[in-house]
Amino acid sequence: MRYKHIILFYNKTSYNNLEVYVIVPITCTEWSKASEISSDKYVGKTVCLRGWIYRRRVIGGKAFIVLRDSSGIIQVVADKRDVGEEKVREFKDIGLEASIVLKGKVVKQPRAPTGYEVHVEEIDIVGYSRDFPIKGGEGIEYLLDNRHLWIRSRRLTEIMKIKHHVLKAGRGYFIENDWWEVTPPILTASAVEGGATLFPVKYFEKKAYLSQSAQLYLEALIFSLEKVWSLTPSFRAEKSRTRRHLAEYWHLEAEAAWYNMEGMMRVAEELVSYIVEKVLENCRSQLEFLGRDINALKRAVEVPYPRIKYDEAIEILQRKGVNIEWGDDLGADEERILTQEFDRPFFVTHFPKDIKSFYMKLTPGDPRTVLGFDLLAPEGYGEIIGGSEREDDYNRLLEKIKEQGLNPEDYTWYLDLRKYGSVPHSGFGLGIERLVMWIAGLDHIRDAIPFPRFRGRIYP
Ligand code: 4AD
Ligand code: MG
């Protein structure tokens, strides 16, 4: 028997008696995809399809089924004259999301969702689906409880396809430009981005933390590889639930020797521009399905992006009536207001040292500020990248560690990097879900990740 040509499934009578299942030989040797056959090229051809029931209704002697597979949807019509009355009756009470296989002929049909439909010759149910828990109109918490099923929705599917292309392009950018990919640890001994958002874990007899950022390890790796990048999960125990914070997110980070802040900002903007370009190239139908404004994205392909200093950001905000003073951090609200000034991503640079991490290099000639930069996405989205030139002097770094109330002993190995052949260097981290949120035009970060994690929820 050639197993390629058979599939295993329960036949109808075995549904109530799951012990019995049968091997049903089917004659298909090639399976088509729903989206591919919605084309004049396929009209008149017999195709085989497999997928899930997205919608169905039975009218007269015909079952109209919208089948969904990984490529999209297609209407299939099972007429009792072709498949028998019993088959059509069966589809009358078959549940949404049941899985089916079928064989039929492609015809043009302007009334069908894609303009084409398949007239069924043979059809069978592979997996029943009684009472699918999502019927439409449910609330957010209910859909999050049923996330393992809700991820089948077209909206989330289209977003995941966009994310695939964001990740592919992100990796592609670094590979094409000869950066080394490295694999930093997730279990770590100390904080990068402040103790407040650390996730402690029991590490044998000791306490360890889930990584907030690979940065410190990437810094160690530039002394051999010079230009390195990594894509890893990062963890932040964010105290409150917001539209743009996850407890676990994907972090694309870069670090390079001999780069100053401006050099690293150029890498950051080229990377974002490259990703947007690739998404525009590969995800038109997904962006259209989500109703995304394509022109807003096109504007983000052109580099360089505008740059403003923190000082100017404060002036703009004050002019707009925001109650903010030099030295205050920019929150989501302030960032949203700043984005009204730009129609593409833009940088804010030279933040006060007290609101930024210990590792940022002080601005020469202005020790109140650091050589740090954020890249903000337009249309209200705000920060998608945080980066800086790093303090490369041993004594100044030690001073900063103490100044921020950190224990120098926790950073002995990191300080070593400034003892043995220190070099000027810079880096940044890009939040993948933040980027996907903006590119896809989402109003909440939870839909940029299949199984979102945030305070109060770790299910499913
Ligand atoms: O600005 P952050 O905290 O910078 C760092 O972690 C640096 N050590 C990175 C580096 O220089 N290698 O985080 C970087 C980016 C943010 O700009 C944001 O896009 C994302 O990570 N991010 C989050 N995304 C989702 N949920 C959260 N809770 C996030 N916190 C940060
Ligand atoms: Mg930041």
Coordinates of C-alpha atoms and ligand atoms in Angstrom, one line a residue:
M1 CA 0.0 0.0 0.0
R2 CA 1.3 3.5 -0.8
Y3 CA 0.6 5.5 2.3
K4 CA 1.0 8.7 0.4
H5 CA -2.3 8.1 -1.2
I6 CA -4.4 7.2 1.8
I7 CA -5.5 9.1 4.8
L8 CA -6.6 7.9 8.2
F9 CA -9.9 8.9 9.6
Y10 CA -12.9 7.9 11.5
N11 CA -15.8 7.0 9.2
K12 CA -19.3 8.2 10.0
T13 CA -20.4 5.1 11.9
S14 CA -17.4 5.2 14.2
Y15 CA -18.2 8.7 15.6
N16 CA -20.3 7.3 18.4
N17 CA -17.9 4.4 18.9
L18 CA -14.4 5.9 18.8
E19 CA -12.7 2.5 19.2
V20 CA -13.4 1.7 15.5
Y21 CA -11.8 3.7 12.9
V22 CA -11.0 2.8 9.3
I23 CA -8.6 3.6 6.7
V24 CA -10.3 5.2 3.8
P25 CA -8.4 5.1 0.6
I26 CA -8.9 8.2 -1.5
T27 CA -7.8 8.7 -5.0
C28 CA -6.3 12.2 -4.7
T29 CA -2.5 12.4 -5.1
E30 CA -2.4 16.1 -5.1
W31 CA -4.1 18.6 -2.8
S32 CA -4.9 22.1 -3.9
K33 CA -5.1 25.2 -1.8
A34 CA -8.3 27.3 -1.5
S35 CA -6.7 30.6 -2.6
E36 CA -4.8 29.1 -5.5
I37 CA -7.8 27.6 -7.3
S38 CA -9.8 30.9 -7.1
S39 CA -8.6 31.6 -10.6
D40 CA -9.7 31.3 -14.2
K41 CA -6.8 28.9 -14.8
Y42 CA -8.6 26.3 -12.7
V43 CA -12.1 26.6 -14.1
G44 CA -13.3 23.2 -15.4
K45 CA -10.5 21.4 -13.5
T46 CA -11.1 18.7 -10.9
V47 CA -9.3 19.4 -7.6
C48 CA -9.0 17.9 -4.2
L49 CA -9.2 20.1 -1.1
R50 CA -8.9 19.6 2.6
G51 CA -9.7 22.0 5.4
W52 CA -12.2 23.2 7.9
I53 CA -15.8 24.4 7.7
Y54 CA -15.8 28.1 8.0
R55 CA -19.5 28.6 7.2
R56 CA -22.2 26.4 5.9
R57 CA -25.9 26.4 5.1
V58 CA -28.2 23.9 3.5
I59 CA -30.8 25.1 1.0
G60 CA -33.0 22.8 -0.9
G61 CA -31.0 19.8 -1.8
K62 CA -27.7 21.7 -1.7
A63 CA -25.1 22.2 1.0
F64 CA -23.1 25.4 0.6
I65 CA -19.9 25.2 2.6
V66 CA -17.2 27.7 2.9
L67 CA -14.0 25.8 3.4
R68 CA -11.0 27.3 5.1
D69 CA -7.4 26.1 4.8
S70 CA -4.1 27.8 5.5
S71 CA -4.3 29.7 2.2
G72 CA -7.7 31.3 2.6
I73 CA -11.3 30.3 1.8
I74 CA -13.4 28.9 -1.0
Q75 CA -17.1 28.0 -1.4
V76 CA -17.9 24.4 -2.1
V77 CA -21.3 23.2 -3.1
A78 CA -22.5 19.6 -2.5
D79 CA -25.7 18.8 -4.5
K80 CA -27.8 15.8 -3.4
R81 CA -27.9 14.8 -7.1
D82 CA -24.1 14.3 -7.0
V83 CA -23.3 13.2 -3.5
G84 CA -26.6 11.7 -2.4
E85 CA -29.3 12.9 -0.1
E86 CA -27.8 11.5 3.1
K87 CA -24.5 13.4 2.6
V88 CA -26.3 16.7 2.2
R89 CA -28.4 16.0 5.3
E90 CA -25.3 15.3 7.2
F91 CA -23.9 18.7 6.5
K92 CA -27.1 20.3 7.8
D93 CA -26.1 19.7 11.4
I94 CA -22.4 19.3 11.0
G95 CA -20.6 21.8 13.3
L96 CA -18.5 24.7 12.3
E97 CA -14.8 23.9 12.2
A98 CA -15.3 20.2 11.4
S99 CA -12.6 19.0 9.1
I100 CA -13.4 17.7 5.6
V101 CA -11.8 16.4 2.5
L102 CA -13.4 16.6 -0.9
K103 CA -13.0 16.3 -4.7
G104 CA -14.8 18.5 -7.2
K105 CA -14.8 20.7 -10.2
V106 CA -14.0 24.4 -10.1
V107 CA -16.5 26.8 -11.6
K108 CA -16.8 30.5 -11.9
Q109 CA -19.5 31.9 -9.6
P110 CA -19.7 35.7 -9.1
R111 CA -22.0 35.2 -6.0
A112 CA -19.4 33.1 -4.2
P113 CA -17.1 34.9 -1.7
T114 CA -14.0 34.6 -4.0
G115 CA -15.8 34.6 -7.3
Y116 CA -15.3 30.8 -7.8
E117 CA -16.7 27.7 -6.2
V118 CA -16.2 23.9 -6.3
H119 CA -18.9 21.5 -7.3
V120 CA -18.4 18.5 -5.1
E121 CA -18.2 15.0 -6.5
E122 CA -17.0 13.3 -3.3
I123 CA -16.9 14.7 0.2
D124 CA -16.1 13.2 3.6
I125 CA -15.9 14.4 7.2
V126 CA -12.5 13.7 8.8
G127 CA -13.0 15.2 12.3
Y128 CA -16.4 16.2 13.8
S129 CA -16.9 19.4 15.6
R130 CA -19.9 19.5 17.8
D131 CA -20.8 22.9 19.3
F132 CA -17.8 24.9 18.5
P133 CA -17.5 27.3 21.5
I134 CA -17.0 30.4 19.4
K135 CA -20.2 31.5 17.6
G136 CA -19.6 35.2 17.1
G137 CA -20.1 38.2 19.2
E138 CA -18.2 36.9 22.3
G139 CA -16.3 39.3 24.5
I140 CA -12.5 39.7 24.7
E141 CA -12.0 37.7 27.9
Y142 CA -14.0 34.8 26.6
L143 CA -12.0 34.8 23.3
L144 CA -8.8 34.9 25.3
D145 CA -10.0 31.9 27.4
N146 CA -10.6 30.1 24.0
R147 CA -7.5 31.5 22.4
H148 CA -6.4 28.0 21.3
L149 CA -9.5 27.9 19.1
W150 CA -9.8 31.7 18.3
I151 CA -6.4 31.7 16.7
R152 CA -8.2 29.9 13.8
S153 CA -10.0 33.1 13.0
R154 CA -9.2 34.8 9.7
R155 CA -8.2 38.0 11.5
L156 CA -5.5 36.3 13.6
T157 CA -4.4 34.1 10.7
E158 CA -3.8 37.2 8.6
I159 CA -1.9 38.9 11.4
M160 CA 0.3 35.8 12.0
K161 CA 1.1 35.8 8.3
I162 CA 2.2 39.4 8.5
K163 CA 4.3 38.5 11.6
H164 CA 5.9 35.7 9.6
H165 CA 7.1 38.2 7.0
V166 CA 8.2 40.7 9.6
L167 CA 10.4 38.0 11.3
K168 CA 11.7 36.7 7.9
A169 CA 12.6 40.2 6.8
G170 CA 14.2 41.1 10.2
R171 CA 16.4 38.0 10.0
G172 CA 17.0 38.6 6.3
Y173 CA 18.3 42.1 6.9
F174 CA 21.0 41.0 9.2
I175 CA 21.9 38.0 7.2
E176 CA 22.2 40.1 4.0
N177 CA 24.4 42.6 5.7
D178 CA 26.8 40.1 7.3
W179 CA 25.9 40.4 10.9
W180 CA 26.5 37.2 13.0
E181 CA 23.5 35.6 14.6
V182 CA 24.1 34.5 18.2
T183 CA 22.1 32.7 20.9
P184 CA 22.2 34.5 24.3
P185 CA 20.7 32.9 27.4
I186 CA 17.2 33.4 28.7
L187 CA 18.0 32.5 32.3
T188 CA 20.1 35.3 33.7
A189 CA 21.6 36.5 37.0
S190 CA 20.9 40.2 36.9
A191 CA 18.8 43.1 35.5
V192 CA 19.4 45.0 32.3
E193 CA 16.3 47.2 32.3
G194 CA 15.8 47.8 36.0
G195 CA 14.7 45.6 38.8
A196 CA 11.0 46.6 38.8
T197 CA 10.1 44.4 35.8
L198 CA 12.2 41.3 36.6
F199 CA 10.6 37.9 36.6
P200 CA 12.3 35.8 39.3
V201 CA 12.6 32.0 38.8
K202 CA 13.9 29.3 41.2
Y203 CA 17.2 28.3 39.8
F204 CA 18.3 25.2 41.8
E205 CA 19.2 26.6 45.2
K206 CA 19.5 30.1 43.8
K207 CA 17.3 32.9 42.4
A208 CA 17.6 33.7 38.7
Y209 CA 15.6 35.9 36.3
L210 CA 14.1 35.6 32.9
S211 CA 15.9 37.8 30.5
Q212 CA 14.6 41.3 29.9
S213 CA 17.1 41.8 27.0
A214 CA 20.0 40.0 25.5
Q215 CA 22.0 43.2 25.4
L216 CA 24.7 42.5 28.0
Y217 CA 25.5 39.1 26.4
L218 CA 25.5 40.6 22.9
E219 CA 28.0 43.2 24.2
A220 CA 30.3 40.3 25.3
L221 CA 30.0 38.8 21.9
I222 CA 31.1 41.8 19.8
F223 CA 34.7 41.4 21.0
S224 CA 35.0 38.4 18.8
L225 CA 32.2 38.8 16.2
E226 CA 32.0 42.6 16.0
K227 CA 28.4 42.8 14.6
V228 CA 25.9 40.5 16.2
W229 CA 22.2 40.0 16.4
S230 CA 19.7 37.7 18.2
L231 CA 16.0 37.0 18.2
T232 CA 14.8 35.8 21.6
P233 CA 11.8 36.0 24.0
S234 CA 12.2 38.8 26.5
F235 CA 10.2 39.0 29.7
R236 CA 8.9 42.0 31.6
A237 CA 6.8 41.8 34.8
E238 CA 4.8 44.8 33.8
K239 CA 2.6 45.8 36.7
S240 CA -0.3 47.1 34.7
R241 CA -2.1 45.8 31.6
T242 CA -1.8 48.3 28.7
R243 CA -2.4 48.1 25.0
R244 CA 1.3 47.9 24.3
H245 CA 2.9 45.8 27.0
L246 CA 3.2 42.1 27.1
A247 CA 4.9 40.0 29.9
E248 CA 6.6 37.9 27.2
Y249 CA 7.5 39.3 23.8
W250 CA 9.9 38.7 21.0
H251 CA 13.0 40.9 20.9
L252 CA 15.2 41.5 17.9
E253 CA 18.5 42.9 19.1
A254 CA 21.6 44.2 17.5
E255 CA 25.0 45.2 18.9
A256 CA 28.2 46.2 17.1
A257 CA 31.7 47.3 17.9
W258 CA 33.0 50.5 16.4
Y259 CA 29.5 51.9 15.9
N260 CA 28.5 55.3 17.5
M261 CA 24.9 56.3 18.1
E262 CA 24.3 57.8 14.7
G263 CA 25.7 54.7 13.0
M264 CA 23.4 52.5 15.0
M265 CA 20.4 54.7 14.3
R266 CA 21.1 54.2 10.6
V267 CA 21.0 50.4 11.1
A268 CA 17.7 50.7 13.0
E269 CA 16.0 52.8 10.4
E270 CA 17.3 50.6 7.5
L271 CA 16.0 47.6 9.3
V272 CA 12.5 49.0 9.8
S273 CA 12.4 50.3 6.3
Y274 CA 13.5 46.9 4.9
I275 CA 10.9 45.1 7.0
V276 CA 8.1 47.4 5.9
E277 CA 9.1 47.1 2.3
K278 CA 9.0 43.3 2.4
V279 CA 5.6 43.3 4.1
L280 CA 4.2 45.6 1.5
E281 CA 5.7 43.2 -1.1
N282 CA 4.3 40.0 0.4
C283 CA 1.3 40.9 2.5
R284 CA -1.0 43.0 0.4
S285 CA -4.0 40.8 0.8
Q286 CA -3.5 40.5 4.5
L287 CA -3.1 44.3 4.9
E288 CA -6.2 44.9 2.9
F289 CA -8.2 42.3 4.9
L290 CA -7.3 44.2 8.0
G291 CA -8.2 47.6 6.4
R292 CA -4.7 48.9 6.8
D293 CA -3.8 52.3 5.2
I294 CA -1.1 51.2 2.7
N295 CA 0.1 54.7 2.0
A296 CA 1.0 55.3 5.7
L297 CA 3.3 52.2 5.4
K298 CA 4.7 53.3 2.1
R299 CA 5.9 56.5 3.7
A300 CA 8.0 54.4 6.1
V301 CA 10.1 52.9 3.4
E302 CA 11.9 56.1 2.7
V303 CA 14.9 56.8 5.0
P304 CA 16.4 58.6 6.8
Y305 CA 13.7 59.1 9.4
P306 CA 13.4 62.4 11.1
R307 CA 15.3 62.9 14.3
I308 CA 14.5 65.2 17.3
K309 CA 16.2 65.6 20.6
Y310 CA 14.4 65.0 23.9
D311 CA 14.6 68.7 24.5
E312 CA 12.6 69.4 21.4
A313 CA 10.1 66.7 22.3
I314 CA 9.5 68.5 25.6
E315 CA 9.1 71.8 23.8
I316 CA 6.6 70.4 21.4
L317 CA 4.6 68.8 24.2
Q318 CA 4.6 71.9 26.3
R319 CA 3.5 73.9 23.3
K320 CA 0.6 71.5 22.9
G321 CA -0.4 72.1 26.4
V322 CA 0.9 68.9 28.0
N323 CA 1.9 69.2 31.6
I324 CA 5.5 68.0 31.4
E325 CA 8.9 69.2 32.5
W326 CA 12.4 68.5 31.4
G327 CA 13.5 65.3 33.2
D328 CA 10.1 63.6 33.0
D329 CA 9.9 60.3 31.1
L330 CA 7.7 60.1 27.9
G331 CA 4.8 57.8 28.5
A332 CA 2.4 56.3 26.0
D333 CA 0.2 59.4 26.0
E334 CA 3.1 61.8 25.4
E335 CA 4.5 59.6 22.7
R336 CA 1.0 59.5 21.0
I337 CA 0.9 63.3 21.0
L338 CA 4.4 63.5 19.5
T339 CA 3.5 61.1 16.7
Q340 CA 1.0 63.7 15.4
E341 CA 4.0 65.8 14.3
F342 CA 5.3 63.1 11.9
D343 CA 3.9 61.0 9.1
R344 CA 6.6 58.3 9.4
P345 CA 8.7 56.7 12.1
F346 CA 11.0 59.2 13.9
F347 CA 13.8 59.2 16.5
V348 CA 13.9 60.9 19.8
T349 CA 17.5 61.1 21.1
H350 CA 19.6 62.5 24.0
F351 CA 17.3 61.6 27.0
P352 CA 18.1 62.8 30.5
K353 CA 20.4 60.2 32.1
D354 CA 18.2 59.7 35.1
I355 CA 15.3 58.2 33.0
K356 CA 17.5 55.8 31.1
S357 CA 19.5 52.6 31.9
F358 CA 22.9 52.6 33.5
Y359 CA 24.8 51.3 30.4
M360 CA 24.1 54.4 28.2
K361 CA 27.0 56.6 27.4
L362 CA 26.8 60.2 28.6
T363 CA 26.6 62.8 25.9
P364 CA 30.1 64.5 25.5
G365 CA 29.7 68.1 26.6
D366 CA 26.3 67.5 28.1
P367 CA 26.6 65.0 31.0
R368 CA 22.9 65.5 32.0
T369 CA 21.9 63.5 28.9
V370 CA 22.8 60.2 27.3
L371 CA 23.5 59.0 23.8
G372 CA 20.3 57.0 23.8
F373 CA 17.6 56.8 21.1
D374 CA 14.1 55.6 20.7
L375 CA 12.4 55.0 17.4
L376 CA 8.7 55.9 17.5
A377 CA 6.1 54.6 15.0
P378 CA 3.6 57.1 13.7
E379 CA -0.2 57.1 13.9
G380 CA -0.2 57.1 17.7
Y381 CA 1.8 53.9 18.1
G382 CA 5.0 55.2 19.8
E383 CA 8.2 53.4 20.8
I384 CA 9.1 50.3 18.8
I385 CA 12.9 50.5 19.3
G386 CA 15.2 51.5 22.2
G387 CA 18.9 51.8 21.8
S388 CA 22.1 53.7 22.6
E389 CA 25.8 54.0 22.5
R390 CA 27.2 52.1 25.4
E391 CA 29.4 53.4 28.2
D392 CA 32.8 51.9 27.3
D393 CA 34.9 53.4 30.2
Y394 CA 35.4 51.2 33.2
N395 CA 35.3 53.9 35.8
R396 CA 32.3 55.8 34.4
L397 CA 30.3 52.6 34.0
L398 CA 31.1 51.6 37.6
E399 CA 30.0 55.0 38.8
K400 CA 26.7 54.7 36.8
I401 CA 26.0 51.3 38.3
K402 CA 26.4 52.6 41.8
E403 CA 24.5 55.8 41.0
Q404 CA 21.5 53.8 40.0
G405 CA 21.6 51.7 43.2
L406 CA 22.7 48.5 41.5
N407 CA 25.2 46.1 43.1
P408 CA 28.5 46.2 41.2
E409 CA 29.1 42.6 42.1
D410 CA 26.2 41.6 39.9
Y411 CA 28.0 43.2 37.0
T412 CA 31.6 42.0 37.5
W413 CA 31.7 40.2 34.2
Y414 CA 30.1 43.0 32.4
L415 CA 32.6 45.5 33.8
D416 CA 35.4 43.1 32.7
L417 CA 34.4 43.9 29.1
R418 CA 35.7 47.5 29.8
K419 CA 39.0 46.2 31.2
Y420 CA 40.1 44.0 28.3
G421 CA 40.2 45.9 25.0
S422 CA 37.2 48.1 25.4
V423 CA 35.9 49.7 22.2
P424 CA 33.2 52.2 21.4
H425 CA 30.0 50.3 20.6
S426 CA 26.2 50.7 20.3
G427 CA 23.1 48.6 19.9
F428 CA 19.3 48.5 20.1
G429 CA 16.3 46.3 20.7
L430 CA 13.2 46.1 18.6
G431 CA 10.0 44.8 20.0
I432 CA 8.6 42.5 17.3
E433 CA 5.0 42.7 18.5
R434 CA 5.1 46.5 18.8
L435 CA 6.3 46.6 15.2
V436 CA 3.6 44.1 14.0
M437 CA 1.0 46.1 15.9
W438 CA 1.9 49.2 14.0
I439 CA 2.4 47.6 10.6
A440 CA -0.9 45.7 10.8
G441 CA -2.7 48.7 12.4
L442 CA -3.8 46.8 15.5
D443 CA -5.4 48.6 18.4
H444 CA -4.0 46.2 21.0
I445 CA -0.7 44.3 21.2
R446 CA -2.4 41.0 22.3
D447 CA -3.3 40.2 18.7
A448 CA 0.3 40.5 17.6
I449 CA 1.1 37.2 19.4
P450 CA -0.8 33.9 19.3
F451 CA -0.8 33.3 23.1
P452 CA -0.4 36.6 24.8
R453 CA 1.0 36.8 28.3
F454 CA 0.2 39.6 30.7
R455 CA -0.6 40.2 34.3
G456 CA -3.4 38.0 35.5
R457 CA -3.4 35.6 32.6
I458 CA -1.3 32.6 31.6
Y459 CA -3.9 30.5 29.9
P460 CA -4.1 28.8 27.4
Ligands
4AD1 O1 13.5 50.0 25.4 P1 13.9 48.6 25.9 O2 13.6 48.3 27.3 O3 15.4 48.4 25.6 C1 16.1 47.3 25.9 O4 15.7 46.3 26.4 C2 17.6 47.4 25.5 N1 18.4 46.6 26.4 C3 17.6 46.8 24.1 C4 19.0 46.9 23.5 O5 19.6 48.0 23.4 N2 19.5 45.8 23.1 O6 13.2 47.5 25.0 C5 13.4 47.5 23.7 C6 12.1 47.3 22.9 C7 11.1 48.5 23.1 O7 11.4 49.6 22.3 C8 9.8 47.9 22.8 O8 9.6 47.8 21.4 C9 10.0 46.5 23.3 O9 11.4 46.2 23.4 N3 9.3 46.2 24.6 C10 8.2 45.6 24.8 N4 7.3 45.0 23.9 C11 6.2 44.4 24.4 N5 5.9 44.4 25.7 C12 6.8 44.9 26.6 N6 6.5 44.9 27.9 C13 8.0 45.6 26.2 N7 9.0 46.2 26.8 C14 9.8 46.6 25.8
MG2 MG 12.6 51.7 25.9

